Coordinates of C-alpha atoms in Angstrom, one line a residue:
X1 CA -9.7 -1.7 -24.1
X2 CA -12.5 0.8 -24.2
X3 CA -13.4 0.9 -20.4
X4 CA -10.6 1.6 -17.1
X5 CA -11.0 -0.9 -14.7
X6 CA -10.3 -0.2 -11.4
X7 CA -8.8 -2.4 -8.3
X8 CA -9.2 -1.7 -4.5
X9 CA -7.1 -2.6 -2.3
X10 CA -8.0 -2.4 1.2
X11 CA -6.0 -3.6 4.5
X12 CA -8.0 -5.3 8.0
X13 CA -6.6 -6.8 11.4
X14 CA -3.6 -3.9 11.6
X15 CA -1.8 -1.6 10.1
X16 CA 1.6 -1.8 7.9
X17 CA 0.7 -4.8 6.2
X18 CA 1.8 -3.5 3.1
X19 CA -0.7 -2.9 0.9
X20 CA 1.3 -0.2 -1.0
X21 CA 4.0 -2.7 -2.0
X22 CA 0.7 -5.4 -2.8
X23 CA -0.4 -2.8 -4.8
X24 CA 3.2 -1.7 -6.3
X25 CA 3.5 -5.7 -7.1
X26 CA 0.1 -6.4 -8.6
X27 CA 0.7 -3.4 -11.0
X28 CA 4.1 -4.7 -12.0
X29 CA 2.7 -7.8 -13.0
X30 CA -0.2 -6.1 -14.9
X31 CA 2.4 -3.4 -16.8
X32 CA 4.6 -7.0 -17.7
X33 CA 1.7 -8.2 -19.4
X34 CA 1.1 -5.0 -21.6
X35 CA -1.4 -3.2 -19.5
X36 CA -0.8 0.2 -19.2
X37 CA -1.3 0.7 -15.1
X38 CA -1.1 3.5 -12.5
X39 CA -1.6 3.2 -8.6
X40 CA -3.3 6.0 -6.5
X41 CA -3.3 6.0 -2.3
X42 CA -6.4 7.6 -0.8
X43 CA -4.8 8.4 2.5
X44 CA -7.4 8.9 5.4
X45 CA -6.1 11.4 7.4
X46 CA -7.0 15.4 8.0
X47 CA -3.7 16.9 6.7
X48 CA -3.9 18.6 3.3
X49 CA -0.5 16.7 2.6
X50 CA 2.0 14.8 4.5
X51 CA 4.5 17.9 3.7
X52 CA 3.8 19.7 7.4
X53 CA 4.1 16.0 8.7
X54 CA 7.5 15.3 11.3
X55 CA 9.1 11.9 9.5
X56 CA 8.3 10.4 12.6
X57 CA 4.8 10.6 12.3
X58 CA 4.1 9.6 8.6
X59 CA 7.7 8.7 7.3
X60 CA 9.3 10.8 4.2
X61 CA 7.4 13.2 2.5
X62 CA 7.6 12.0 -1.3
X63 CA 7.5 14.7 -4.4
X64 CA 6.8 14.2 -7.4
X65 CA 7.5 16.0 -11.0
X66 CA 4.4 18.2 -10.8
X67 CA 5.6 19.4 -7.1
X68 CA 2.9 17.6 -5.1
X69 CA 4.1 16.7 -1.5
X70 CA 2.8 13.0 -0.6
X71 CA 3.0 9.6 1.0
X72 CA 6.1 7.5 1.1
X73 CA 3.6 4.8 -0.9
X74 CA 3.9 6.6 -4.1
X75 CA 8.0 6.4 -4.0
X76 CA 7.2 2.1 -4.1
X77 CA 4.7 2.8 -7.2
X78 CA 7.6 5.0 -8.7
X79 CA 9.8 2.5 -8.4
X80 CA 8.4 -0.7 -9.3
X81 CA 6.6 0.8 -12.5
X82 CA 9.0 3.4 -12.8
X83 CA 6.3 5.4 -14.3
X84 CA 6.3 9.1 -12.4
X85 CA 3.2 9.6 -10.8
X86 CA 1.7 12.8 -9.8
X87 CA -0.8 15.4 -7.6
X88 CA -3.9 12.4 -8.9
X89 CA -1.9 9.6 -7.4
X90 CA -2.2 10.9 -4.1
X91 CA -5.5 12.3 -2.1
X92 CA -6.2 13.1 1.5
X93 CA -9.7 13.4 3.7
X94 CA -8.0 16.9 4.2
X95 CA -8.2 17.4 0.9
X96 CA -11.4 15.9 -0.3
X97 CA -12.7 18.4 2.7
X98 CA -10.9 21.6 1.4
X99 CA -12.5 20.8 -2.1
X100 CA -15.8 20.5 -1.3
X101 CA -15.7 23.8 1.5
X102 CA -14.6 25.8 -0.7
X103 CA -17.5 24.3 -3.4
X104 CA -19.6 25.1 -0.8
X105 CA -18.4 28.7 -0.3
X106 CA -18.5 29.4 -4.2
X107 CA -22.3 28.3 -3.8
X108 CA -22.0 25.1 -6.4
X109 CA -23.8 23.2 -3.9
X110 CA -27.1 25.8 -5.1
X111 CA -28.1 25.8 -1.2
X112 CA -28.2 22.3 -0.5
X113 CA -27.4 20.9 2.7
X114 CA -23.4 19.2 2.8
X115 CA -23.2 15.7 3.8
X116 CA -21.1 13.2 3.9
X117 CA -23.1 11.7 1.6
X118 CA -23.5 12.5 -1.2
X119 CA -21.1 15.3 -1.1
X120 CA -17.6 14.2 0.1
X121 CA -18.4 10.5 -1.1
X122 CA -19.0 12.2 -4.9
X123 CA -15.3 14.1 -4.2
X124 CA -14.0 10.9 -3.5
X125 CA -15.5 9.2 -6.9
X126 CA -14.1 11.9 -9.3
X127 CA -11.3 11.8 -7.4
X128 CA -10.4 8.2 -7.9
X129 CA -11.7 8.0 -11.7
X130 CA -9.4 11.7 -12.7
X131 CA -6.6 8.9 -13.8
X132 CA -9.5 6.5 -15.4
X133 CA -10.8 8.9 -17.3
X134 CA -7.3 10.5 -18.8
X135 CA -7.8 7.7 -21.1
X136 CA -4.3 7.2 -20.5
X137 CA -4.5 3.6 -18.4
X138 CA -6.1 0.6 -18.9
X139 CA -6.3 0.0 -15.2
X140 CA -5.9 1.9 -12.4
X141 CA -5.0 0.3 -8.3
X142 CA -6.3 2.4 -5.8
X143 CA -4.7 1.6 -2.2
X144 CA -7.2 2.7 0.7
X145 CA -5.0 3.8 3.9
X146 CA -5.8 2.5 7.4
X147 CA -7.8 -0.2 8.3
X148 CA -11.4 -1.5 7.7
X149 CA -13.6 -0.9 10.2
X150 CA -11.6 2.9 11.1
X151 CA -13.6 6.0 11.2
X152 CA -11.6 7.8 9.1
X153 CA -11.7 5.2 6.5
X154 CA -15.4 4.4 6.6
X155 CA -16.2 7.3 3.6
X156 CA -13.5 5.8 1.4
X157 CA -15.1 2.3 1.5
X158 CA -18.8 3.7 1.3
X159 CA -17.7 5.8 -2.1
X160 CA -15.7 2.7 -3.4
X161 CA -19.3 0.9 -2.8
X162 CA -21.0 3.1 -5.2
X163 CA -18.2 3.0 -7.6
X164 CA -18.2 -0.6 -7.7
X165 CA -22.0 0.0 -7.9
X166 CA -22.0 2.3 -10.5
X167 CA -19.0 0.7 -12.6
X168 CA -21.1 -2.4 -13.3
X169 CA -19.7 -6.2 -13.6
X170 CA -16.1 -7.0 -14.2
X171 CA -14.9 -3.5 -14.1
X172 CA -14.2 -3.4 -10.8
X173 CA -13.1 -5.3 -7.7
X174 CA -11.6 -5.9 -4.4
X175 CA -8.4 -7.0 -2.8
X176 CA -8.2 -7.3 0.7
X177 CA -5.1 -7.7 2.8
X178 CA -5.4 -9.2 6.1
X179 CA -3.1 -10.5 8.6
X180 CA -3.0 -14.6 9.5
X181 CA -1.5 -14.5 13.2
X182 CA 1.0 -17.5 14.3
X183 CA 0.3 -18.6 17.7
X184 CA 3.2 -19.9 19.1
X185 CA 1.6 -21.1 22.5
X186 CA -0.9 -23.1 20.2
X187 CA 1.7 -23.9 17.4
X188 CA -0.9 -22.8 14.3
X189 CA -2.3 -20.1 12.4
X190 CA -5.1 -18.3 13.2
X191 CA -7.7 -17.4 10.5
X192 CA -10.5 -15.5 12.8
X193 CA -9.0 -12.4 12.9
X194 CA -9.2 -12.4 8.9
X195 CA -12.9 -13.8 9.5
X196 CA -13.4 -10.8 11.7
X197 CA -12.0 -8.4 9.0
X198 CA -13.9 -9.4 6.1
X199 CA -17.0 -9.7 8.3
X200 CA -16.5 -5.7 8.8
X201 CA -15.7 -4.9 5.4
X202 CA -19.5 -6.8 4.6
X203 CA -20.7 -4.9 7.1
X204 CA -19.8 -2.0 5.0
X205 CA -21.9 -3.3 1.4
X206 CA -17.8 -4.6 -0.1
X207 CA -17.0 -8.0 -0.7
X208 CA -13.7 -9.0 -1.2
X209 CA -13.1 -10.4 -4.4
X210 CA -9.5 -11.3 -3.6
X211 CA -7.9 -12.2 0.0
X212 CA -4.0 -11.7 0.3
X213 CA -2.7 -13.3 3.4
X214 CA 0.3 -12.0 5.4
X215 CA 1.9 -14.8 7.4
X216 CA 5.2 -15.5 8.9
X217 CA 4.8 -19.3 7.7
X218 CA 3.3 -21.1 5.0
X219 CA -0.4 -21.1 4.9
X220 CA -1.4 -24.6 4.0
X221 CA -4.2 -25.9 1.4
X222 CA -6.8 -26.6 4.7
X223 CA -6.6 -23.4 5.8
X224 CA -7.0 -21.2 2.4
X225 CA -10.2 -23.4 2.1
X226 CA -11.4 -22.8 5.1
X227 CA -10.7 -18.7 4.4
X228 CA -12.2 -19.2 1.0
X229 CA -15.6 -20.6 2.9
X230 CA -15.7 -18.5 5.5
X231 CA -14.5 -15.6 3.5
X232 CA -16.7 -16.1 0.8
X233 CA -14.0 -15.8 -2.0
X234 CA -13.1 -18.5 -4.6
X235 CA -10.2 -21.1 -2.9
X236 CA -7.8 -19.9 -6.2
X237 CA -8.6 -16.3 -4.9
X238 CA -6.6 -17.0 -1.4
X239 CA -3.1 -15.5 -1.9
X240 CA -0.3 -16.4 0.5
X241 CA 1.8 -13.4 1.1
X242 CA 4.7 -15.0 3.0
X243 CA 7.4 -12.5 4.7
X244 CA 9.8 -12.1 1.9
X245 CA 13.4 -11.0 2.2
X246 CA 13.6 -7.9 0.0
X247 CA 10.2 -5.8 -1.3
X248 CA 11.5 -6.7 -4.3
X249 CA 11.0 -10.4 -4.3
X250 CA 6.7 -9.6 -4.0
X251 CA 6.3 -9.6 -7.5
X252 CA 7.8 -12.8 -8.3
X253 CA 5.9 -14.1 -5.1
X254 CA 2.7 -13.3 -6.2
X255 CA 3.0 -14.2 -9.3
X256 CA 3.3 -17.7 -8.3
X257 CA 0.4 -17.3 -6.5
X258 CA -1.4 -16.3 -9.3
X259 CA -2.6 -13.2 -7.8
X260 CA -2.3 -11.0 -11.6
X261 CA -3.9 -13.9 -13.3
X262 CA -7.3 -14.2 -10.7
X263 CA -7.6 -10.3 -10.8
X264 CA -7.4 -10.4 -14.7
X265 CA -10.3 -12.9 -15.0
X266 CA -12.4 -11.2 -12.7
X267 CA -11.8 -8.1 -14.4
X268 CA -12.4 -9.7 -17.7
X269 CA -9.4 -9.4 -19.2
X270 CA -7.2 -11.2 -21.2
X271 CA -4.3 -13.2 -19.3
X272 CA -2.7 -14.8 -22.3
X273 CA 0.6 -13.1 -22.4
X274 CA 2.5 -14.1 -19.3
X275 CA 4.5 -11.0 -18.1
X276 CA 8.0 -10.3 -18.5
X277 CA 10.2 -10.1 -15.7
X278 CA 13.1 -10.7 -17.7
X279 CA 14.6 -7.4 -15.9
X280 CA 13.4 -8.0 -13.2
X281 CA 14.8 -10.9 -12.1
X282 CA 18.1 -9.8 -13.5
X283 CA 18.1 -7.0 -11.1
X284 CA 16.8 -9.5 -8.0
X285 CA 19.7 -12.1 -9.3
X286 CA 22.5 -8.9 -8.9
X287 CA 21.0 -7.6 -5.9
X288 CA 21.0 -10.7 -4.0
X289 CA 24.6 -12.1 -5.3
X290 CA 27.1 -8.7 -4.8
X291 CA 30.4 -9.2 -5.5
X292 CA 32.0 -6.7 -3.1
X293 CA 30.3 -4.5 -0.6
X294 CA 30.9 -1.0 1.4
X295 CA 29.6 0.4 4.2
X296 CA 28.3 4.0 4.2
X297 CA 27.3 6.2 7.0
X298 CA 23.9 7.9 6.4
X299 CA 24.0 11.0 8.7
X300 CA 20.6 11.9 9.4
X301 CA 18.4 13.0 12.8
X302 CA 15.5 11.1 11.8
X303 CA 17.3 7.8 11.7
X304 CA 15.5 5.7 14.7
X305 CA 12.7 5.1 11.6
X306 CA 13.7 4.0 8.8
X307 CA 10.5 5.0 6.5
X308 CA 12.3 8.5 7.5
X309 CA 14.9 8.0 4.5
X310 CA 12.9 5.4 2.8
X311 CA 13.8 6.8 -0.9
X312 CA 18.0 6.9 0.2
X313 CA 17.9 3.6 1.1
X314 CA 16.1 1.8 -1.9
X315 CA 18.2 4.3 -4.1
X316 CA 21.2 2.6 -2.9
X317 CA 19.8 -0.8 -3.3
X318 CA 19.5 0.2 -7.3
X319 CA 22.9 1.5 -7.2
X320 CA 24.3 -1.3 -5.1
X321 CA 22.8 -3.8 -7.7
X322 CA 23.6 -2.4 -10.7
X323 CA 27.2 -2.1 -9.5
X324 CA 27.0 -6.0 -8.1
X325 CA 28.0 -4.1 -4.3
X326 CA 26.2 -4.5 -1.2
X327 CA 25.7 -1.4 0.2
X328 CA 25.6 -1.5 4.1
X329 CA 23.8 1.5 5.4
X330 CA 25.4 2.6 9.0
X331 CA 22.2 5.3 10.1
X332 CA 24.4 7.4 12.5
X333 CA 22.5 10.4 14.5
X334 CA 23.9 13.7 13.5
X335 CA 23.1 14.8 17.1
X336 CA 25.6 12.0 18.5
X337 CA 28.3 13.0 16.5
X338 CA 30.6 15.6 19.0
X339 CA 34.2 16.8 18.7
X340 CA 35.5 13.9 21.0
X341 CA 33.6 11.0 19.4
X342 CA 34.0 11.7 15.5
X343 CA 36.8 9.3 15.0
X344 CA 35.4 6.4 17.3
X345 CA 31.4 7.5 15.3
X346 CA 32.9 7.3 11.8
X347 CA 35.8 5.2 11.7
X348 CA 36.0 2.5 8.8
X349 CA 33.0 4.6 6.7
X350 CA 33.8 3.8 2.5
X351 CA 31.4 7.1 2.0
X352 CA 29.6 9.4 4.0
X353 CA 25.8 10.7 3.4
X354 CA 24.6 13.8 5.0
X355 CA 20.8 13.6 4.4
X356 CA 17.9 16.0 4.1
X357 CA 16.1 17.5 7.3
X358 CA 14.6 20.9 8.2
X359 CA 15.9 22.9 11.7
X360 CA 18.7 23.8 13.7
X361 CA 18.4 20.1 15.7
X362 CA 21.5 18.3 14.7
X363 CA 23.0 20.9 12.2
X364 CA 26.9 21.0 14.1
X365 CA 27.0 16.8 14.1
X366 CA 26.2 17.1 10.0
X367 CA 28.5 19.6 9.6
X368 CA 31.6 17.7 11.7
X369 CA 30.7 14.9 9.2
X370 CA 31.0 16.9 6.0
X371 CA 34.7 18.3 7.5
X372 CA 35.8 14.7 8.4
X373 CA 35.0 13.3 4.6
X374 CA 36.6 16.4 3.3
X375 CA 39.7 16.2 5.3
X376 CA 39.9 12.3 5.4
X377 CA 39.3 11.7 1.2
X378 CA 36.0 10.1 1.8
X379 CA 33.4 10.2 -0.7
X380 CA 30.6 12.5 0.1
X381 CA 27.1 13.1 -1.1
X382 CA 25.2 15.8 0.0
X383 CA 21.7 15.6 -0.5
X384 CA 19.6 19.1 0.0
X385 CA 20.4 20.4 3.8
X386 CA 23.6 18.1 2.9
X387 CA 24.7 20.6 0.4
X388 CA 24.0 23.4 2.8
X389 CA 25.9 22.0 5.4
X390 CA 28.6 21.5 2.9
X391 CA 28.9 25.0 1.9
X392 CA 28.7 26.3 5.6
X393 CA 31.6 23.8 6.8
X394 CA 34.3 24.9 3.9
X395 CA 33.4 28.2 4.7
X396 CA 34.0 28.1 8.5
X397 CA 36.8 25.8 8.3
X398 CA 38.7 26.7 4.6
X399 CA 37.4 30.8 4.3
X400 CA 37.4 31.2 8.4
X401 CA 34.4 33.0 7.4
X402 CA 33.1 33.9 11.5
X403 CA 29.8 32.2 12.4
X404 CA 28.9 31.0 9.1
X405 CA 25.3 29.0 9.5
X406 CA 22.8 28.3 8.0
X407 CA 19.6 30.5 9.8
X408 CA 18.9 33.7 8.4
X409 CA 20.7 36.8 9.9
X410 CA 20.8 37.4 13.4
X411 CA 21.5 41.0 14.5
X412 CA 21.5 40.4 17.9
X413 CA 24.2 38.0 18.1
X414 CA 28.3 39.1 19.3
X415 CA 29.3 38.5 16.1
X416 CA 28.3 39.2 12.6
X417 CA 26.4 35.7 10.6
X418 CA 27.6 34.7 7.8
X419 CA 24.3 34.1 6.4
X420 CA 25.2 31.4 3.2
X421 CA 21.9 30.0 2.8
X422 CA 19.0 32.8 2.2
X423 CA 15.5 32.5 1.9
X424 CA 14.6 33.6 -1.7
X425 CA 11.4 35.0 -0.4
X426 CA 9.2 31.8 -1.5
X427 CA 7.7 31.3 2.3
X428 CA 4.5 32.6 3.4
X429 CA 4.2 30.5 5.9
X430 CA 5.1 26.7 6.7
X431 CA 2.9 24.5 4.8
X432 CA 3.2 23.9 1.1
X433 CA 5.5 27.1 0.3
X434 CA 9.4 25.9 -0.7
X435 CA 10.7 25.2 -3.8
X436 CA 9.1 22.1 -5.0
X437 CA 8.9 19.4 -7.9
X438 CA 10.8 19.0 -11.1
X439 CA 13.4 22.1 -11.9
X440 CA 16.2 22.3 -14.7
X441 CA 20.1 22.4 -14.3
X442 CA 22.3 22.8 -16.4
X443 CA 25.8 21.1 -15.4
X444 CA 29.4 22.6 -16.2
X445 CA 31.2 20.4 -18.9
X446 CA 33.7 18.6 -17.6
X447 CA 33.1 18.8 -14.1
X448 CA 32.4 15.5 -11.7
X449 CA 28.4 16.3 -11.9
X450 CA 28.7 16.1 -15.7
X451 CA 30.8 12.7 -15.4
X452 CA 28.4 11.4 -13.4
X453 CA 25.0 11.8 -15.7
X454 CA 27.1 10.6 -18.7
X455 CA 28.1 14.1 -19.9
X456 CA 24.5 15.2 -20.4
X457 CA 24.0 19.2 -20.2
X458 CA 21.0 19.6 -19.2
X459 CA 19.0 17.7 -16.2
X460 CA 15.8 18.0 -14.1
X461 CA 15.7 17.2 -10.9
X462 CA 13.2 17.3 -7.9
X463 CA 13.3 19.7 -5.1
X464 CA 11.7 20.0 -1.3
X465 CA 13.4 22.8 0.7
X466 CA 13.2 26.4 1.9
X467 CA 17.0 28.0 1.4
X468 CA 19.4 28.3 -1.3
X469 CA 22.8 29.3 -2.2
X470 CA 23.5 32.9 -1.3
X471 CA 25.6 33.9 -4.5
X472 CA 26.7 36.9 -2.9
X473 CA 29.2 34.1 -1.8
X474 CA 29.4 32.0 -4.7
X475 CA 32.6 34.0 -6.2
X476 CA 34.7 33.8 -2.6
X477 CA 33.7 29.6 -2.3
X478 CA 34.8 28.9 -6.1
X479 CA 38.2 30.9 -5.7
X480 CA 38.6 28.5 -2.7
X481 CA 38.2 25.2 -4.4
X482 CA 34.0 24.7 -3.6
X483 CA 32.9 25.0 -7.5
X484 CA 29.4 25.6 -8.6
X485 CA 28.7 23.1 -11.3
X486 CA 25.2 23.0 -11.5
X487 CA 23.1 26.0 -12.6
X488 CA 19.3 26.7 -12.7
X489 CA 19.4 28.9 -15.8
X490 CA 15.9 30.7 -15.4
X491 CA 16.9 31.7 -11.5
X492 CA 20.7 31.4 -11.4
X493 CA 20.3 29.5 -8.2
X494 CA 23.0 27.0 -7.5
X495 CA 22.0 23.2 -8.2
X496 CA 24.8 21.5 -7.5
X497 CA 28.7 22.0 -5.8
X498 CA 31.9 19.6 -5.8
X499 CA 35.3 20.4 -4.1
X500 CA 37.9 20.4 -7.1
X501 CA 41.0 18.8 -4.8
X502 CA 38.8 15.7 -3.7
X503 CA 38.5 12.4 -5.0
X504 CA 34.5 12.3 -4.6
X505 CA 33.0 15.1 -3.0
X506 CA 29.3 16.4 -4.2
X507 CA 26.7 18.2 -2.8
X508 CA 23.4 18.6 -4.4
X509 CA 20.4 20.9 -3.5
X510 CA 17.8 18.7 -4.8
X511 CA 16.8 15.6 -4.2
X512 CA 18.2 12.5 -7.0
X513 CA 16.7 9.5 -4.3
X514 CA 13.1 10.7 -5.6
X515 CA 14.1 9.9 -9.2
X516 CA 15.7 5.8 -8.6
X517 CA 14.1 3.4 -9.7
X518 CA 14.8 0.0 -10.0
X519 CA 14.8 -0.1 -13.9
X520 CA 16.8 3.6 -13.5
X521 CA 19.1 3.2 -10.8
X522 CA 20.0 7.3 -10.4
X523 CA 23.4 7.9 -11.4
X524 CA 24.3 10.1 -8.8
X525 CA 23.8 6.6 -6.2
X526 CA 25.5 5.2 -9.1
X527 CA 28.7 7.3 -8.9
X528 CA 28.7 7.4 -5.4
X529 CA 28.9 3.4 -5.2
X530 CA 31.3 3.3 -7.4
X531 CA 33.3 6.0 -5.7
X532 CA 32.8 3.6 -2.1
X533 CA 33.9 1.1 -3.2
X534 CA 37.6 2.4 -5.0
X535 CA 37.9 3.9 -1.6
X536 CA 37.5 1.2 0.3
X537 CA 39.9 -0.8 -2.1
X538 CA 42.6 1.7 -1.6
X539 CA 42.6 1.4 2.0
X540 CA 42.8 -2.4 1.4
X541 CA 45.9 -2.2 -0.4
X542 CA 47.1 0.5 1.7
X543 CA 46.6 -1.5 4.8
X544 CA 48.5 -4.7 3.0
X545 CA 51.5 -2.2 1.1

């Protein structure tokens, strides 16, 4: 292929359609064929990143290798292609804005008056062709956040109009994703609001090449005719998108539908080699058809949405597949979990979580879950702020270290703080300023860490957080039975600890849920499966001995 094609895909009617995991399954199809794909997300809103974002507001804050904080979308593309993605994969109006201000400041602009057009509209351009033109893709999916018809949007769809424009025939196109209501009261399913949609997007100079239909029951031959003439769209170019019960069943579903094989011939592409899913399915087949299955207790404060801990919980669908486990994820509120309750809140647990999170909200319920895994043989991971609450509870409760926590130093308190966690003087202020993407470890040979990435030495892993280790303490916690095993050589800052006299018991500072994939399952998920399930099977026997 000499020339990048590029595919839109654009969402109408509402919100949370799920055009990332359209996009994720469209480029799954395209890599099974041989095509060498990437997806972007153009995300419309006025944030630089989403890494200033609560979870509540805008779900997990993804990171990828390079250290770029951005949407939960670009964990899917991860996944699915498991191909990393990077700082290119992800832009936001706040972003394109900052760009072409400070263009503007350095005087590029030669005096000119800054518009929308043609100013941030050109930003958005180079920024959607800066993976075309790597020459490292043959095509590249670029999801447009929010809805047609949206303010926020409406630059997005005017600059993919001149790209389309300006890209000539067959090199680029148009998917749009609409919603096909079910009337209950009337018994049938409703195409106007998809009408309405693609009327907007008209409105707007695009025309959808492609229409992919969310329904909640099957959309029949009459009614993707009548979409295809009313729509203006070929009838073969109306693509069901029936509520499926795992993401991971969309790329099999649209295959069916054809949806990689109409987007190929409208790009002008070949469609010859049918892709291979061999994998794929082999995954689906072991995900859906566990043998045994645990329950573990994710201990979180964001845990009323789930998009909060998105990553965690498709990393223990790898792990639960490629262990043949179903891995039943109890999200339990650290803020509910008090002295008096603990038994009743985590009784019958095979493994306990304690997952990331910034603040002091919540911080003594994670900690009273870290001391009853320790105490009661559970497995434990400790992802990030779960290490730190890790380190803090066997000091307070194993080193009666007084007021050990995990805030900087307070001088005006009674007592003196322990103060485990320190800030290594990487914050200037809140946005964009903690330790971030890919850093190396090395792990301690034959320690559990070690056991768990196959005896491999030397690891990278991702990171998103503000604190680390103090090793002032790190002496005092190993003499105790908390061992370091997991070393940054180029800081000395402390990756990863395990308690010695434990049958499972980990805590890591950065985050492995980032790096699963469906093809890579992360061993640490892996292990900690595995670990789940032998407990639970103990207690089994125990209960019947």
């Amino acid at each position: 292929m000499s020339q990048t094609k590029y595919i839109f895909v654009t969402g109408g009617v509402t919100s949370s359609l799920g055009k990332g995991i359209i996009a994720a399954s469209l480029a799954k199809l395209l890599q099974a064929r041989g095509y060498k794909t990437t997806i972007q997300k153009l995300d419309p809103y006025i944030n630089v990143d989403p890494g200033t974002l609560n979870p509540y507001e805008h779900g997990e804050c993804y990171v990828t290798d390079d250290g770029a904080e951005t949407d939960l979308d670009l964990g899917h593309y991860e996944r699915f292609l498991n191909v990393k993605t990077s700082q290119a994969n992800n832009v936001t109006t706040g972003r394109i804005y900052q760009s072409v201000i400070e263009k503007e400041r350095r005087g590029e602009f030669l005096g000119k008056t800054v518009q929308v057009v043609p100013h941030i509209t050109n930003e958005i351009k180079e920024r959607v062709q800066l993976l075309g033109n790597s020459g490292e893709y043959d095509i590249v999916i670029t999801e447009i956040g929010g809805t047609v018809g949206d303010i926020e949007s409406l630059p997005y769809i005017e600059a993919v109009r001149q790209l389309l424009w300006e890209l000539g025939d067959n090199n680029g196109i148009v998917i749009h994703l609409t919603l096909v209501p079910f009337l209950s009261a009337a018994g049938e399913l409703k195409t106007k609001p998809t009408q309405h949609s693609v009327k907007t997007l008209m409105e707007s100079g695009i025309k959808a090449d492609i229409l992919v239909c969310r329904t909640e029951h099957q959309i029949s031959n009459e009614i993707k005719e009548k979409l295809a003439l009313f729509c203006n769209v070929k009838r073969e170019a109306v693509i069901q998108s029936i509520d499926a019960s795992t993401i991971y069943d969309v790329p099999v579903m649209m295959q069916e539908e054809g949806l990689d094989t109409v987007a190929l011939q409208k790009l002008d592409l070949s469609d010859d080699n049918p892709p291979d899913l061999t994998q794929w399915n082999q995954f689906l087949q072991q995900h859906k058809n566990p043998k045994n299955e645990v329950t573990i207790g994710l201990i979180g404060k964001y845990v009323e949405l789930q998009d909060s801990y998105k990553s965690i919980l498709e990393s223990f669908i790898h792990a639960g597949a490629n262990n043949e486990v179903k891995v039943k994820v109890r999200s339990i509120h650290s803020a509910h979990i008090a002295g008096d309750t603990i038994l009743k809140t985590l009784q019958g647990l095979d493994g306990i979580l304690v997952a990331p999170g910034f603040g002091e909200r919540g911080i003594e319920g994670k900690i009273r879950a870290v001391k009853y895994a320790r105490e009661n043989n559970i497995p434990f991971l400790g992802i990030c702020l779960g290490m730190q609450m890790a380190v803090i509870e066997y000091a307070r409760h194993v080193l009666g270290l007084k007021g050990a926590n995990s805030t900087e130093m307070d001088e005006n308190t009674a007592h003196p703080v322990i103060n485990l966690m320190e800030d290594q003087k990487t914050i200037v202020n809140k946005g964009g300023t903690m330790r971030l993407g890919a850093w190396d470890c090395e792990l301690v040979s034959g320690s559990l860490a070690a056991q768990i990435y196959g005896g491999t030495v030397d690891i990278s892993e991702r990171h998103r957080h503000r604190y680390e280790f103090n090793n002032a303490y790190k002496q005092q916690l190993e003499s105790a039975g908390l061992k370091a095993t997991g070393i940054n050589k180029e800081t000395g800052l402390v990756e990863i600890v395990e308690l010695v006299d434990h049958p499972w018991f980990i805590g890591v500072q950065y985050h492995p849920e980032y790096k699963s994939t469906v093809a890579n399952p992360h061993p640490l998920f892996v292990g900690f499966v595995q670990a789940a399930l032998r407990h639970k099977m103990q207690q089994t026997n125990a209960s019947l001995a």
